[in-house]
Tab-separated table of C-alpha atoms in Angstrom:
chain	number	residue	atom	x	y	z
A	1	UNK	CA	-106.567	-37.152	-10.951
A	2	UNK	CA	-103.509	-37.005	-12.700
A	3	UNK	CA	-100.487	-37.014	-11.222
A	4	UNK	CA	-98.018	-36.743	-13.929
A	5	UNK	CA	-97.006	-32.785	-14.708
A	6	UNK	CA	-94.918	-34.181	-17.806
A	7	UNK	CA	-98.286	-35.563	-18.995
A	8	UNK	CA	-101.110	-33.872	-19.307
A	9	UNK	CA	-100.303	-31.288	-17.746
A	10	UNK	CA	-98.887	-29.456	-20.730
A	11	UNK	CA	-101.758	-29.586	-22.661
A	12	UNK	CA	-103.834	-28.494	-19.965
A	13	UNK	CA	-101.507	-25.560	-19.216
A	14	UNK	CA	-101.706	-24.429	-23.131
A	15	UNK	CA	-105.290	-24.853	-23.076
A	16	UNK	CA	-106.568	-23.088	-20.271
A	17	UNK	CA	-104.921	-20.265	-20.381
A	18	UNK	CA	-107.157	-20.255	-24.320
A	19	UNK	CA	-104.063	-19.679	-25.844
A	20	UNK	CA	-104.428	-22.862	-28.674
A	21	UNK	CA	-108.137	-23.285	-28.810
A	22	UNK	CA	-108.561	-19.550	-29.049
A	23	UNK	CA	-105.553	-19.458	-31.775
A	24	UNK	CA	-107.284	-22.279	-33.555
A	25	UNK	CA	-111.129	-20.569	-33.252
A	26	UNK	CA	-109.515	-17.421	-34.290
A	27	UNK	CA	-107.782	-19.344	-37.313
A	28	UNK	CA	-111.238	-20.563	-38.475
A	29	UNK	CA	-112.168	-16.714	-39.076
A	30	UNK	CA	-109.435	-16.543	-41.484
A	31	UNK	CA	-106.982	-14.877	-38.739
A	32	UNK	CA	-103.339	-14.988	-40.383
A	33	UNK	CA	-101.651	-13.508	-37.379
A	34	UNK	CA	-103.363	-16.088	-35.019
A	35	UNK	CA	-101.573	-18.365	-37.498
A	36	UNK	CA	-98.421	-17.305	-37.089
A	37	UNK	CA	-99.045	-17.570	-33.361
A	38	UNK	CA	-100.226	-21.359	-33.259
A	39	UNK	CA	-97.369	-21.984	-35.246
A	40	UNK	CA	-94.857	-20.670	-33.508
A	41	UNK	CA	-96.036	-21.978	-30.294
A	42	UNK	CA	-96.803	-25.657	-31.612
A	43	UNK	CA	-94.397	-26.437	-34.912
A	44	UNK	CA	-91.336	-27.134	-32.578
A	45	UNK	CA	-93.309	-30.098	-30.892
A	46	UNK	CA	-94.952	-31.314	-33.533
A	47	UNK	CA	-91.689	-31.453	-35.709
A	48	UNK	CA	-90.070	-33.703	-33.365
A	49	UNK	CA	-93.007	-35.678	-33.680
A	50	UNK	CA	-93.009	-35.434	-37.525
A	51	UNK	CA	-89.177	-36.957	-37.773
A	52	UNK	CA	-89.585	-39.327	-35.073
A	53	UNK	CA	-91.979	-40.957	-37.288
A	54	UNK	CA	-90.449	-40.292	-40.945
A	55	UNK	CA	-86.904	-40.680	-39.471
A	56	UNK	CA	-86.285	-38.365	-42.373
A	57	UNK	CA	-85.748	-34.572	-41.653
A	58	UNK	CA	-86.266	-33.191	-44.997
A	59	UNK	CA	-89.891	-35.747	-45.309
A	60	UNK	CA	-90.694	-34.426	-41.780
A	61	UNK	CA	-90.768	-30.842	-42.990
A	62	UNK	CA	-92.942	-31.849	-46.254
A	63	UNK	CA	-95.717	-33.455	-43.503
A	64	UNK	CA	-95.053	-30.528	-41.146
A	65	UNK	CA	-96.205	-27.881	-43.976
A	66	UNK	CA	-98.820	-30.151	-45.448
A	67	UNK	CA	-100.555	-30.780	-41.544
A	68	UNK	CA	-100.445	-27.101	-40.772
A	69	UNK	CA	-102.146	-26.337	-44.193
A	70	UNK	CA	-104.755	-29.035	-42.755
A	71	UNK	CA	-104.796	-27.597	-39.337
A	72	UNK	CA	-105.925	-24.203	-41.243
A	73	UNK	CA	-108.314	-25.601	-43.517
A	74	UNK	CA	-110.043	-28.038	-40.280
A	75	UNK	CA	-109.838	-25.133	-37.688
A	76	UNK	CA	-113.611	-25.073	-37.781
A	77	UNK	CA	-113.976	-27.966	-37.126
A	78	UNK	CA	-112.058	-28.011	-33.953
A	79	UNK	CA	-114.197	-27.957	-30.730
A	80	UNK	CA	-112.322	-27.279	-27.397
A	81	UNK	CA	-115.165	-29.718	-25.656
A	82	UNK	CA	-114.043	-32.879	-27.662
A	83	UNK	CA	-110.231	-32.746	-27.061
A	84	UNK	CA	-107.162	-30.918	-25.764
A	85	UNK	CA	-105.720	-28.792	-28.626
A	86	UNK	CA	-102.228	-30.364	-28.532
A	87	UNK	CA	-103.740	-33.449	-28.571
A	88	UNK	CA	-105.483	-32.622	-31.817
A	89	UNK	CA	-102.998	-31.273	-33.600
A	90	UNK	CA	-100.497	-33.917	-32.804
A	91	UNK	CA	-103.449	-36.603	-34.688
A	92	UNK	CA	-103.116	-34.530	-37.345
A	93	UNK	CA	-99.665	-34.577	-37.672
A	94	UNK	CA	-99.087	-38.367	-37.146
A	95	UNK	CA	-101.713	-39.143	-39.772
A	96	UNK	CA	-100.398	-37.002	-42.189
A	97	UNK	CA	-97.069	-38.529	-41.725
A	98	UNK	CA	-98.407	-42.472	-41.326
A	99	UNK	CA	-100.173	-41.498	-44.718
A	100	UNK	CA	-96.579	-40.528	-45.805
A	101	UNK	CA	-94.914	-43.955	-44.607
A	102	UNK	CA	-97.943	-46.222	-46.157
A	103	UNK	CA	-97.288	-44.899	-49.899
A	104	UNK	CA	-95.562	-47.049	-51.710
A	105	UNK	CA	-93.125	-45.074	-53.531
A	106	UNK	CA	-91.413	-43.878	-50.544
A	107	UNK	CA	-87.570	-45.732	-49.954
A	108	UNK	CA	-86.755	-46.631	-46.900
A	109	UNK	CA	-85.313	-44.353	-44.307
A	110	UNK	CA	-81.895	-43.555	-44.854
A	111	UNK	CA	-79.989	-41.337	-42.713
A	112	UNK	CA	-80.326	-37.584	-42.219
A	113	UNK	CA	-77.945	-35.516	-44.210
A	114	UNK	CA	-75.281	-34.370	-42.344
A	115	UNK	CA	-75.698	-30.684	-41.558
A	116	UNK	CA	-74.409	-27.675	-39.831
A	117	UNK	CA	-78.240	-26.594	-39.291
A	118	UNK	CA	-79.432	-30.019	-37.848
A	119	UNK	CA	-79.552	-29.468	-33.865
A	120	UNK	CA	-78.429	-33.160	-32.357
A	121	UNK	CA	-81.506	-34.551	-30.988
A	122	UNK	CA	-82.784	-34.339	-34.636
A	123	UNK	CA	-80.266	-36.610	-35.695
A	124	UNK	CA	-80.961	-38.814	-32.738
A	125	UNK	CA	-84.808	-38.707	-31.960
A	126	UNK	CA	-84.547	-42.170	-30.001
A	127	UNK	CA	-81.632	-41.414	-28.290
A	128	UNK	CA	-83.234	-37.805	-26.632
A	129	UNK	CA	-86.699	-40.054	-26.517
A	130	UNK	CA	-84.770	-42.143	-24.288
A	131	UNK	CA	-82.921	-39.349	-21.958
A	132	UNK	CA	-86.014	-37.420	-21.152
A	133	UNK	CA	-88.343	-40.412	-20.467
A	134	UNK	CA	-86.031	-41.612	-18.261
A	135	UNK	CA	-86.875	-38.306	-16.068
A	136	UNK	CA	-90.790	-39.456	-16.212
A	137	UNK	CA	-92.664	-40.306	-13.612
A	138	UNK	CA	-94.985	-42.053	-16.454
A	139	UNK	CA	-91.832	-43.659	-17.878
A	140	UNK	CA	-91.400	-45.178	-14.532
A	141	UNK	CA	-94.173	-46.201	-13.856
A	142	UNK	CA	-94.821	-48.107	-17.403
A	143	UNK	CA	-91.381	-49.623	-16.750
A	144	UNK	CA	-93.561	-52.392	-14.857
A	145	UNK	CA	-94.592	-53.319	-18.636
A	146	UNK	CA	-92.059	-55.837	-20.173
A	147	UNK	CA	-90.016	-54.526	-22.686
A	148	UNK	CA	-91.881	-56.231	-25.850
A	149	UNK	CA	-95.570	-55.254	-24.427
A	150	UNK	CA	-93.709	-51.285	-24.519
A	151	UNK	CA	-92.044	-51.491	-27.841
A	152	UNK	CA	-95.756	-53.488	-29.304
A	153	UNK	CA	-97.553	-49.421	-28.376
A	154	UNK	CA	-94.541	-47.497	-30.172
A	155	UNK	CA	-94.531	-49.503	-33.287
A	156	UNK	CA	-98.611	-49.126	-32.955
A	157	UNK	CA	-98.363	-45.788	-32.759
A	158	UNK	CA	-95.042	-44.402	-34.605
A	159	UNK	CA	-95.292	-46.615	-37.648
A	160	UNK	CA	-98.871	-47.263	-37.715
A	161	UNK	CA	-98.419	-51.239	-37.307
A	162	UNK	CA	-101.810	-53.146	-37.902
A	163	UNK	CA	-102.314	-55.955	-35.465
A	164	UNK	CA	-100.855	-58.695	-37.859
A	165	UNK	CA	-98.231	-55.980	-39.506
A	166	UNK	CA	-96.984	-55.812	-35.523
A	167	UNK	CA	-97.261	-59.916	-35.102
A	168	UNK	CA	-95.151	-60.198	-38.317
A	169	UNK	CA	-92.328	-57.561	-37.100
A	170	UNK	CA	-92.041	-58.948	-33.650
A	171	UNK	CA	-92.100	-62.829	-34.961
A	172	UNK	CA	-95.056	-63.328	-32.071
A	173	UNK	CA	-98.402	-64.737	-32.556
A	174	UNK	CA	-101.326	-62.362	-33.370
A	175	UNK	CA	-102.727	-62.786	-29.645
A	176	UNK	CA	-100.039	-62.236	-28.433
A	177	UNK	CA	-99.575	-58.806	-29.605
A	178	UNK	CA	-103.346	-58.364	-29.062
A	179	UNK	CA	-102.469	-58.735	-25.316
A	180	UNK	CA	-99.230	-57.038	-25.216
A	181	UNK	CA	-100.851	-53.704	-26.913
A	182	UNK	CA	-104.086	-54.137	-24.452
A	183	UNK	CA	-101.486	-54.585	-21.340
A	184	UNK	CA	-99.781	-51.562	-22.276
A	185	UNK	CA	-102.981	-49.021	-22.782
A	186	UNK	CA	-104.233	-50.577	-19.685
A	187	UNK	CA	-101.392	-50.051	-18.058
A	188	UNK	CA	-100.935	-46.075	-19.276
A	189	UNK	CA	-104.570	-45.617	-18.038
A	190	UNK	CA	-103.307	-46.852	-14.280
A	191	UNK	CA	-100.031	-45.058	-14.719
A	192	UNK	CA	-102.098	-42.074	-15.424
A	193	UNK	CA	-104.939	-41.928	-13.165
A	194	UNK	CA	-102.649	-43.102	-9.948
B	1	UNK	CA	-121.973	-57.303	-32.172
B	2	UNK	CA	-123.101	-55.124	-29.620
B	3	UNK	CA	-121.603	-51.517	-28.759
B	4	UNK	CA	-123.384	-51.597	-25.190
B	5	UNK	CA	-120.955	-53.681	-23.509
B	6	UNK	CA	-118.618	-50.907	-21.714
B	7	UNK	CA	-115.518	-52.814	-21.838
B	8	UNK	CA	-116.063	-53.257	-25.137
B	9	UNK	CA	-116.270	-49.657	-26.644
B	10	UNK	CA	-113.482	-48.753	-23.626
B	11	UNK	CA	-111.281	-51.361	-25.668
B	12	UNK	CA	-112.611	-50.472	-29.040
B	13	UNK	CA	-112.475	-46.706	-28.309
B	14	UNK	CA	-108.275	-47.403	-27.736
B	15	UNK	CA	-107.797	-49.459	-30.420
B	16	UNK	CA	-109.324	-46.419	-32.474
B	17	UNK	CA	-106.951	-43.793	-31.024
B	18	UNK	CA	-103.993	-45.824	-31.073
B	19	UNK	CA	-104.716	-47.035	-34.841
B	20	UNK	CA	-104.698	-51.016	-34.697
B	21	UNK	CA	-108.768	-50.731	-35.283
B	22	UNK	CA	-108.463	-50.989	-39.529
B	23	UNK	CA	-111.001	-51.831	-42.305
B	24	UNK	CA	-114.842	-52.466	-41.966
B	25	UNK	CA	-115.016	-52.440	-38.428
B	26	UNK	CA	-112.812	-48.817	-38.185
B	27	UNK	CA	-115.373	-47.344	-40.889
B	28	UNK	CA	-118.207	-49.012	-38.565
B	29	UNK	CA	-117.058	-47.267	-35.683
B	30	UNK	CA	-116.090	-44.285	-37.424
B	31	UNK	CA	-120.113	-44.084	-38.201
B	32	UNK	CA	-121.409	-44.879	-34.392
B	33	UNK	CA	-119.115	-42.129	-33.073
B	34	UNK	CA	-120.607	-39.524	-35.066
B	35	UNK	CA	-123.808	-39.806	-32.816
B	36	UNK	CA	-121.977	-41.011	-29.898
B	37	UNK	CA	-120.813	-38.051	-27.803
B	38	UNK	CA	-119.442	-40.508	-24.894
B	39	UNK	CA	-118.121	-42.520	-27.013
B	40	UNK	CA	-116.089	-39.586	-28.687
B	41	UNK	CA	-114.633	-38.571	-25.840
B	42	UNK	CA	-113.894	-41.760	-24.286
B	43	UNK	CA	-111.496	-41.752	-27.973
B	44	UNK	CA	-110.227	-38.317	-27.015
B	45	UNK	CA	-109.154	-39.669	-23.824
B	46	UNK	CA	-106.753	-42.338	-25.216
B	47	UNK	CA	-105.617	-40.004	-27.485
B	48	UNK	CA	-104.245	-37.764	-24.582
B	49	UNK	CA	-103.042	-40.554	-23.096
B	50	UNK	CA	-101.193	-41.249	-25.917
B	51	UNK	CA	-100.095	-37.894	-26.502
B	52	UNK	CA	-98.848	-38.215	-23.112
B	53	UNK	CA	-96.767	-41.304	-23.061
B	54	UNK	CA	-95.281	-41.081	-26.798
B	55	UNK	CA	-95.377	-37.157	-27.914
B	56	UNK	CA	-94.880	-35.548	-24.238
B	57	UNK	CA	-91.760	-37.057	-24.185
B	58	UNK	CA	-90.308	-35.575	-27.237
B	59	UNK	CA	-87.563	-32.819	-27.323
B	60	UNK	CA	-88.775	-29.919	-29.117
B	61	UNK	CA	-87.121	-29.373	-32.604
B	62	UNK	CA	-87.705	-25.873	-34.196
B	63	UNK	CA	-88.045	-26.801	-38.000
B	64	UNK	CA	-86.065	-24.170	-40.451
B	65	UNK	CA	-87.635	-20.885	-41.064
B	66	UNK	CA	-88.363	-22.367	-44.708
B	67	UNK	CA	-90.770	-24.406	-43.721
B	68	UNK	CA	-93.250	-21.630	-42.357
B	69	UNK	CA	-92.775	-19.498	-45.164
B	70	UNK	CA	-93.614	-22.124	-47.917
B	71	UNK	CA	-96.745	-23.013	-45.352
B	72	UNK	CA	-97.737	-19.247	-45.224
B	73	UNK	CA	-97.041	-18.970	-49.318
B	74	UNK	CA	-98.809	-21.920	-49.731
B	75	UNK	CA	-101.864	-20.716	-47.580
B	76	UNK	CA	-102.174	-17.269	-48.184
B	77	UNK	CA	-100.163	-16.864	-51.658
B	78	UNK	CA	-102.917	-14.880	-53.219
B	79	UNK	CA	-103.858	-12.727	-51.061
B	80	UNK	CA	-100.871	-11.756	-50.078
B	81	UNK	CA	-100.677	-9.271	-52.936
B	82	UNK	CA	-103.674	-8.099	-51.728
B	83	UNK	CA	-103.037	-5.907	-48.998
B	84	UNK	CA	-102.171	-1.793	-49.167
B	85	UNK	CA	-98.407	-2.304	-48.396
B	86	UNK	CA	-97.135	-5.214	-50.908
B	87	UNK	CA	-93.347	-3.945	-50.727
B	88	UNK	CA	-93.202	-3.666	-46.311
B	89	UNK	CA	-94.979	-6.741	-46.037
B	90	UNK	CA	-92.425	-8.654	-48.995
B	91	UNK	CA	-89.843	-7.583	-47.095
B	92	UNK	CA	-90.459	-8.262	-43.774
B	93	UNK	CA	-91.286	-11.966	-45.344
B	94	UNK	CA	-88.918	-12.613	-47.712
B	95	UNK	CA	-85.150	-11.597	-46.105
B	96	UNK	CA	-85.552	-14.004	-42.941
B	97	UNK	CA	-86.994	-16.781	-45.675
B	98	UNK	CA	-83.766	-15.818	-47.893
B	99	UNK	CA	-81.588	-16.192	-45.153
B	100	UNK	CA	-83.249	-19.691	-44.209
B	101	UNK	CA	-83.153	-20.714	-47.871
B	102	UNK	CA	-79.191	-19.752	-47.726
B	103	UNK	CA	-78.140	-22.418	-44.873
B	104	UNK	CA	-80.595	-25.001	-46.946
B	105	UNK	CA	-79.116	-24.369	-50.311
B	106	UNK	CA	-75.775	-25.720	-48.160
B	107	UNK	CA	-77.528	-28.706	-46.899
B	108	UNK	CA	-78.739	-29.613	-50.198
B	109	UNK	CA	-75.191	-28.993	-52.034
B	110	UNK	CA	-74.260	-31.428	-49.295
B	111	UNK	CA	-77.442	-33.519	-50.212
B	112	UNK	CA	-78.394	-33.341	-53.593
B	113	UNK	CA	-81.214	-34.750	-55.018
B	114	UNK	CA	-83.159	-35.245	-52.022
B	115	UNK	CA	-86.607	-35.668	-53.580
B	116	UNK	CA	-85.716	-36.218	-57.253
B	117	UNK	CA	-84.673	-39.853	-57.066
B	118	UNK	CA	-88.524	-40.695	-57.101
B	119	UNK	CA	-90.037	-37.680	-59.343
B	120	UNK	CA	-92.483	-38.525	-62.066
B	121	UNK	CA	-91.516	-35.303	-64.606
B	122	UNK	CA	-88.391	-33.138	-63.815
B	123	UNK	CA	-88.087	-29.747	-65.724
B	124	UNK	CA	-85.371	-27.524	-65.845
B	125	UNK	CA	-85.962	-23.931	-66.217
B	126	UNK	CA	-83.317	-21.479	-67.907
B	127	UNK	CA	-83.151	-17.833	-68.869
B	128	UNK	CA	-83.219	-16.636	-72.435
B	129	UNK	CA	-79.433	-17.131	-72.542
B	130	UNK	CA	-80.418	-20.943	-71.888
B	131	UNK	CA	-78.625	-20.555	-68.098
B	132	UNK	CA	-79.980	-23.059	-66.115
B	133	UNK	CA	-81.985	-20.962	-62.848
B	134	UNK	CA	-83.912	-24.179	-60.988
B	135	UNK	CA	-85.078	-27.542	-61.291
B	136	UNK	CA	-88.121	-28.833	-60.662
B	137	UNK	CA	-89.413	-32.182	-60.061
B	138	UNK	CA	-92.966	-33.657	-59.822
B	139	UNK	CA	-93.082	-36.069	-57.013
B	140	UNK	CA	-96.799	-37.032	-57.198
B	141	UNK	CA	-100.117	-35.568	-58.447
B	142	UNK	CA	-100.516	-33.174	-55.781
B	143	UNK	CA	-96.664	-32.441	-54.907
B	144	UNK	CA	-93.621	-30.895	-56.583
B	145	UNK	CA	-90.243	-29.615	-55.160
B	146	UNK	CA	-88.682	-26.754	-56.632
B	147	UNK	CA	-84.689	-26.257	-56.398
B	148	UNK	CA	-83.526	-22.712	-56.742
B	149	UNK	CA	-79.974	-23.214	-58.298
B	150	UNK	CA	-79.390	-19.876	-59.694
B	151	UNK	CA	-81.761	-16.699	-60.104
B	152	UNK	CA	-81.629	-12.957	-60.210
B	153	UNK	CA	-82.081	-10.449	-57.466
B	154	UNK	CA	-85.500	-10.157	-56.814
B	155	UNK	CA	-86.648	-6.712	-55.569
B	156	UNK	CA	-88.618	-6.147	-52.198
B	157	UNK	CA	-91.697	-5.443	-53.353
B	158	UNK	CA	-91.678	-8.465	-55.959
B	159	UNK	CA	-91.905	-11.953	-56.091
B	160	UNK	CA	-91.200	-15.092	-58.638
B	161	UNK	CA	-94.631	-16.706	-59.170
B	162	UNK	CA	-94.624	-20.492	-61.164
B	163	UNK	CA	-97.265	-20.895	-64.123
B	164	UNK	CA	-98.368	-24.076	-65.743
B	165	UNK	CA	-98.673	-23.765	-69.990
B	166	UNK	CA	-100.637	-27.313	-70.524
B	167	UNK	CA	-100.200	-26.315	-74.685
B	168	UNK	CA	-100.099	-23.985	-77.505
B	169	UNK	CA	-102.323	-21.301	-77.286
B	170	UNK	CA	-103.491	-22.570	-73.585
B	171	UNK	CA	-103.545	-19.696	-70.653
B	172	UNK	CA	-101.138	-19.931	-68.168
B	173	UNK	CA	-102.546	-21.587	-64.590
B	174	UNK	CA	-100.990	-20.149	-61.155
B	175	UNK	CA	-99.194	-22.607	-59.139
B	176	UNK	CA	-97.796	-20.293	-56.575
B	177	UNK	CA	-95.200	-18.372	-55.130
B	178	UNK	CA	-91.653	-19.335	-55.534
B	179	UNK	CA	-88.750	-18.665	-52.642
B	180	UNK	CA	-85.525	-16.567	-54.456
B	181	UNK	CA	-83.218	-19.206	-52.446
B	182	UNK	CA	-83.158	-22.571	-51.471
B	183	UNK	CA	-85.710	-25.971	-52.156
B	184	UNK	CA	-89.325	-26.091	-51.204
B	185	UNK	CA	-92.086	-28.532	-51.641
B	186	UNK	CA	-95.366	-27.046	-52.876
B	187	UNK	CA	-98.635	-28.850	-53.091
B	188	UNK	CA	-100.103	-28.601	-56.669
B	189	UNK	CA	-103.240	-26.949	-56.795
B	190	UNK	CA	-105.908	-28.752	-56.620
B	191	UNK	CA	-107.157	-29.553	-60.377
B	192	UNK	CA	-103.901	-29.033	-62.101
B	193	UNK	CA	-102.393	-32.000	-63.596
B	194	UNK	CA	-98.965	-31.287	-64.605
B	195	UNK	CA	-97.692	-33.902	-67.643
B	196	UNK	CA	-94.910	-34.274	-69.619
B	197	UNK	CA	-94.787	-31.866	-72.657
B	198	UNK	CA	-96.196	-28.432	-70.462
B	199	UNK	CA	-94.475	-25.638	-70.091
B	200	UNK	CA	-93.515	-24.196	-66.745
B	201	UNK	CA	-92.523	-20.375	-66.647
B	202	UNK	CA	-91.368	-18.299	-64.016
B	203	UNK	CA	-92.922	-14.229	-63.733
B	204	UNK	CA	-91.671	-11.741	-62.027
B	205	UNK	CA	-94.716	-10.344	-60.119
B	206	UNK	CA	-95.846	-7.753	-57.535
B	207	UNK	CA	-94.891	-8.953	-54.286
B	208	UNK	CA	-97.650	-11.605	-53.419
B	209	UNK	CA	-98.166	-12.981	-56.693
B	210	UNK	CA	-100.015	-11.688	-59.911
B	211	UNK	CA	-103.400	-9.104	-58.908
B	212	UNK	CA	-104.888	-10.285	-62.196
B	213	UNK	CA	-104.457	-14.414	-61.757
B	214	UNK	CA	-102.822	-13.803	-65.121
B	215	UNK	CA	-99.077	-13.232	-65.619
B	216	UNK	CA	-98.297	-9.577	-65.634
B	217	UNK	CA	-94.826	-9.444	-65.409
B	218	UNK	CA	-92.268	-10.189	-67.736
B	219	UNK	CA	-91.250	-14.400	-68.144
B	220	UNK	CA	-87.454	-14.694	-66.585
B	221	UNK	CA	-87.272	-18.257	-67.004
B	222	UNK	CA	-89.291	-21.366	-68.778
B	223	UNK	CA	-88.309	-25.300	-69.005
B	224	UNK	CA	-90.688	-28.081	-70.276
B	225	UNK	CA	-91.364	-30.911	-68.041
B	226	UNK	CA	-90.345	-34.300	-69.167
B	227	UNK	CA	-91.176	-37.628	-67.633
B	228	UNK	CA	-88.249	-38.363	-64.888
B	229	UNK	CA	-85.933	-41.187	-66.398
């Protein structure tokens, strides 16, 4: 059972009441309205996710258009049996914008221009990453984890680190990090099923 | 090796999800999932887990109206034009995106050049009195950013729609809607290589874009593209 209502719970909420999958089936019969809908209900979340990857606010909304023209076009092939909708989505998103870090033109992040329109946590995704989890009963409860085994996931899974890529950033032999990312999913599958 | 052991797909089935399984063995696994209905959703299970730890988390950020309005143009451009009220349905799309495009034309004065530091071809396109109206930069094969700088009023039941001339005597290929204000990123379509040397013009249209997939509209601004120094 899970016991975390800042975890799953909020996919499960959105998903049984139909709302996303049904948006989503109803988007693979060419339903622009039902469009709209999933759009405004999901592009907030999935823009955070979007700029906590690129770091970059004007890149972020580039991968945010270019998943949601995915997310239309791969509708069909969504199946509410095979995974939560959020869930889904949120792949698509972080793929699209991993793709975006790998190419090889891209500089480096810089800083986000400085702009009336730019809410704060935008500026700071780190900073509001690190005030909310601190309300988590999952953040808590992966606070057992040492600090490098945590950080070894988030690189893993906001930059898209490889195994070696990882060993190389965090100066650590490649077991090590082997270890330190199997720790940490082990440890989110206790922290979840408790 | 053998996929029986269940400790073994558990731990391959994360490293999937989370990303760190690469190369051979990903496209391997990739394969054996297809017919592997546990297997699948023992992936989708790490993925909500990871959803859960890393995206849960996350303050919401509601990304500028721009955004959905180049996704929608860039989606449903073509039809658009199709339906029985072209000037309500402009309307009701194109004030809240000009109002959007407004507070991002002042970011970008702020911020200029965002995307053009690593273009491939930049054109500029001018009126017939040679005024510059909006830049626009090639990023990669499938990607260009266009930079409204200065245009005219466009109506409510009309819209600015960007055409590709690859050479003399060549017909002019859609590449979509364009926004009256503002910067936007638009994918190329899919089989149109722009190069240095074409022509890109700017229409005015119905609202939704050309009924004919031919320009019908009179040309209000054209630029060549030039490979990006």
């Amino acid at each position: 059972m899970n016991k975390f209502p800042t975890g799953n719970n909020h996919i499960n909420t959105l998903s049984s009441s139909g709302s996303l999958p049904a948006l989503l089936a109803e988007c693979a019969t060419g339903n622009q309205a039902a469009f709209d809908r999933l759009y405004r209900l999901t592009a907030p979340k999935l823009f955070a996710l979007a700029i906590r990857i690129l770091q970059r606010r004007d890149i972020a909304e580039e991968v945010l258009q270019e998943s949601f023209v995915r997310i239309w076009h791969n509708a069909q092939a969504y199946e509410e049996a095979k995974a939560h909708a959020m869930t889904w989505m949120s792949t698509i998103v972080r793929n699209t914008a991993l793709d975006w870090l790998r190419r090889p033109n891209l500089e480096s992040p810089v800083e986000l221009p400085e702009s009336a329109d730019i809410p704060d946590e935008a500026l700071q995704p780190m900073a509001s990453l690190q005030l909310k989890e601190e309300e988590s009963a999952l953040h808590n409860c992966m606070k057992e984890l040492a600090a490098p085994e945590r950080q070894s996931l988030a690189l893993a899974y906001f930059r898209g680190l490889s195994y070696s890529e990882l060993a190389e950033q965090l100066r650590v032999p490649l077991g090590t990090v082997k270890s330190w990312i199997r720790r940490s999913m082990t440890r989110l599958r206790e922290c979840l099923e408790r | 090796m053998k996929y029986s052991d269940p400790n073994l797909r558990n731990q391959l089935a994360a490293a999937f999800a989370l990303g760190t399984l690469r190369g051979a063995a990903r496209r391997r696994m990739e394969k054996l999932l297809a017919a592997d209905l546990a297997w699948q959703r023992q992936v989708a299970e790490w993925q909500d887990r990871l959803y859960a730890l890393e995206v849960e988390p996350l303050a919401p950020v509601s990304p500028p109206d721009h955004v959905f309005q180049a996704t929608k143009a860039q989606l449903f451009g073509q039809q658009a034009g199709q339906p029985r009220q072209p000037a309500r349905q402009s309307r009701r799309l194109w004030i809240p995106a000009a109002i959007a495009a407004g507070i991002i034309a002042l970011a970008f004065f702020f911020y200029p050049y965002v995307g053009l530091q690593r273009a491939e071809y930049v054109a500029v396109l001018a009126n017939q009195q040679t005024q510059p109206a909006m830049r626009i930069a090639v990023m990669s094969p499938d990607r260009m950013v266009v930079k409204i700088q200065h245009v005219q009023p466009v109506g409510p039941g009309q819209s600015m729609q960007l055409w590709m001339i690859s050479g003399p005597n060549q017909k002019p290929e859609s590449l979509g809607l364009l926004p009256v204000e503002g910067s936007l990123s638009l994918r190329i379509p899919t089989g149109k290589k722009l190069q240095a040397g074409f022509v890109l013009a700017v229409s005015l249209e119905p609202a939704g874009g050309s009924p004919t997939g031919l320009p019908t509209g009179p040309v209000l601004y054209q630029g060549k593209l030039r490979a990006a120094g």
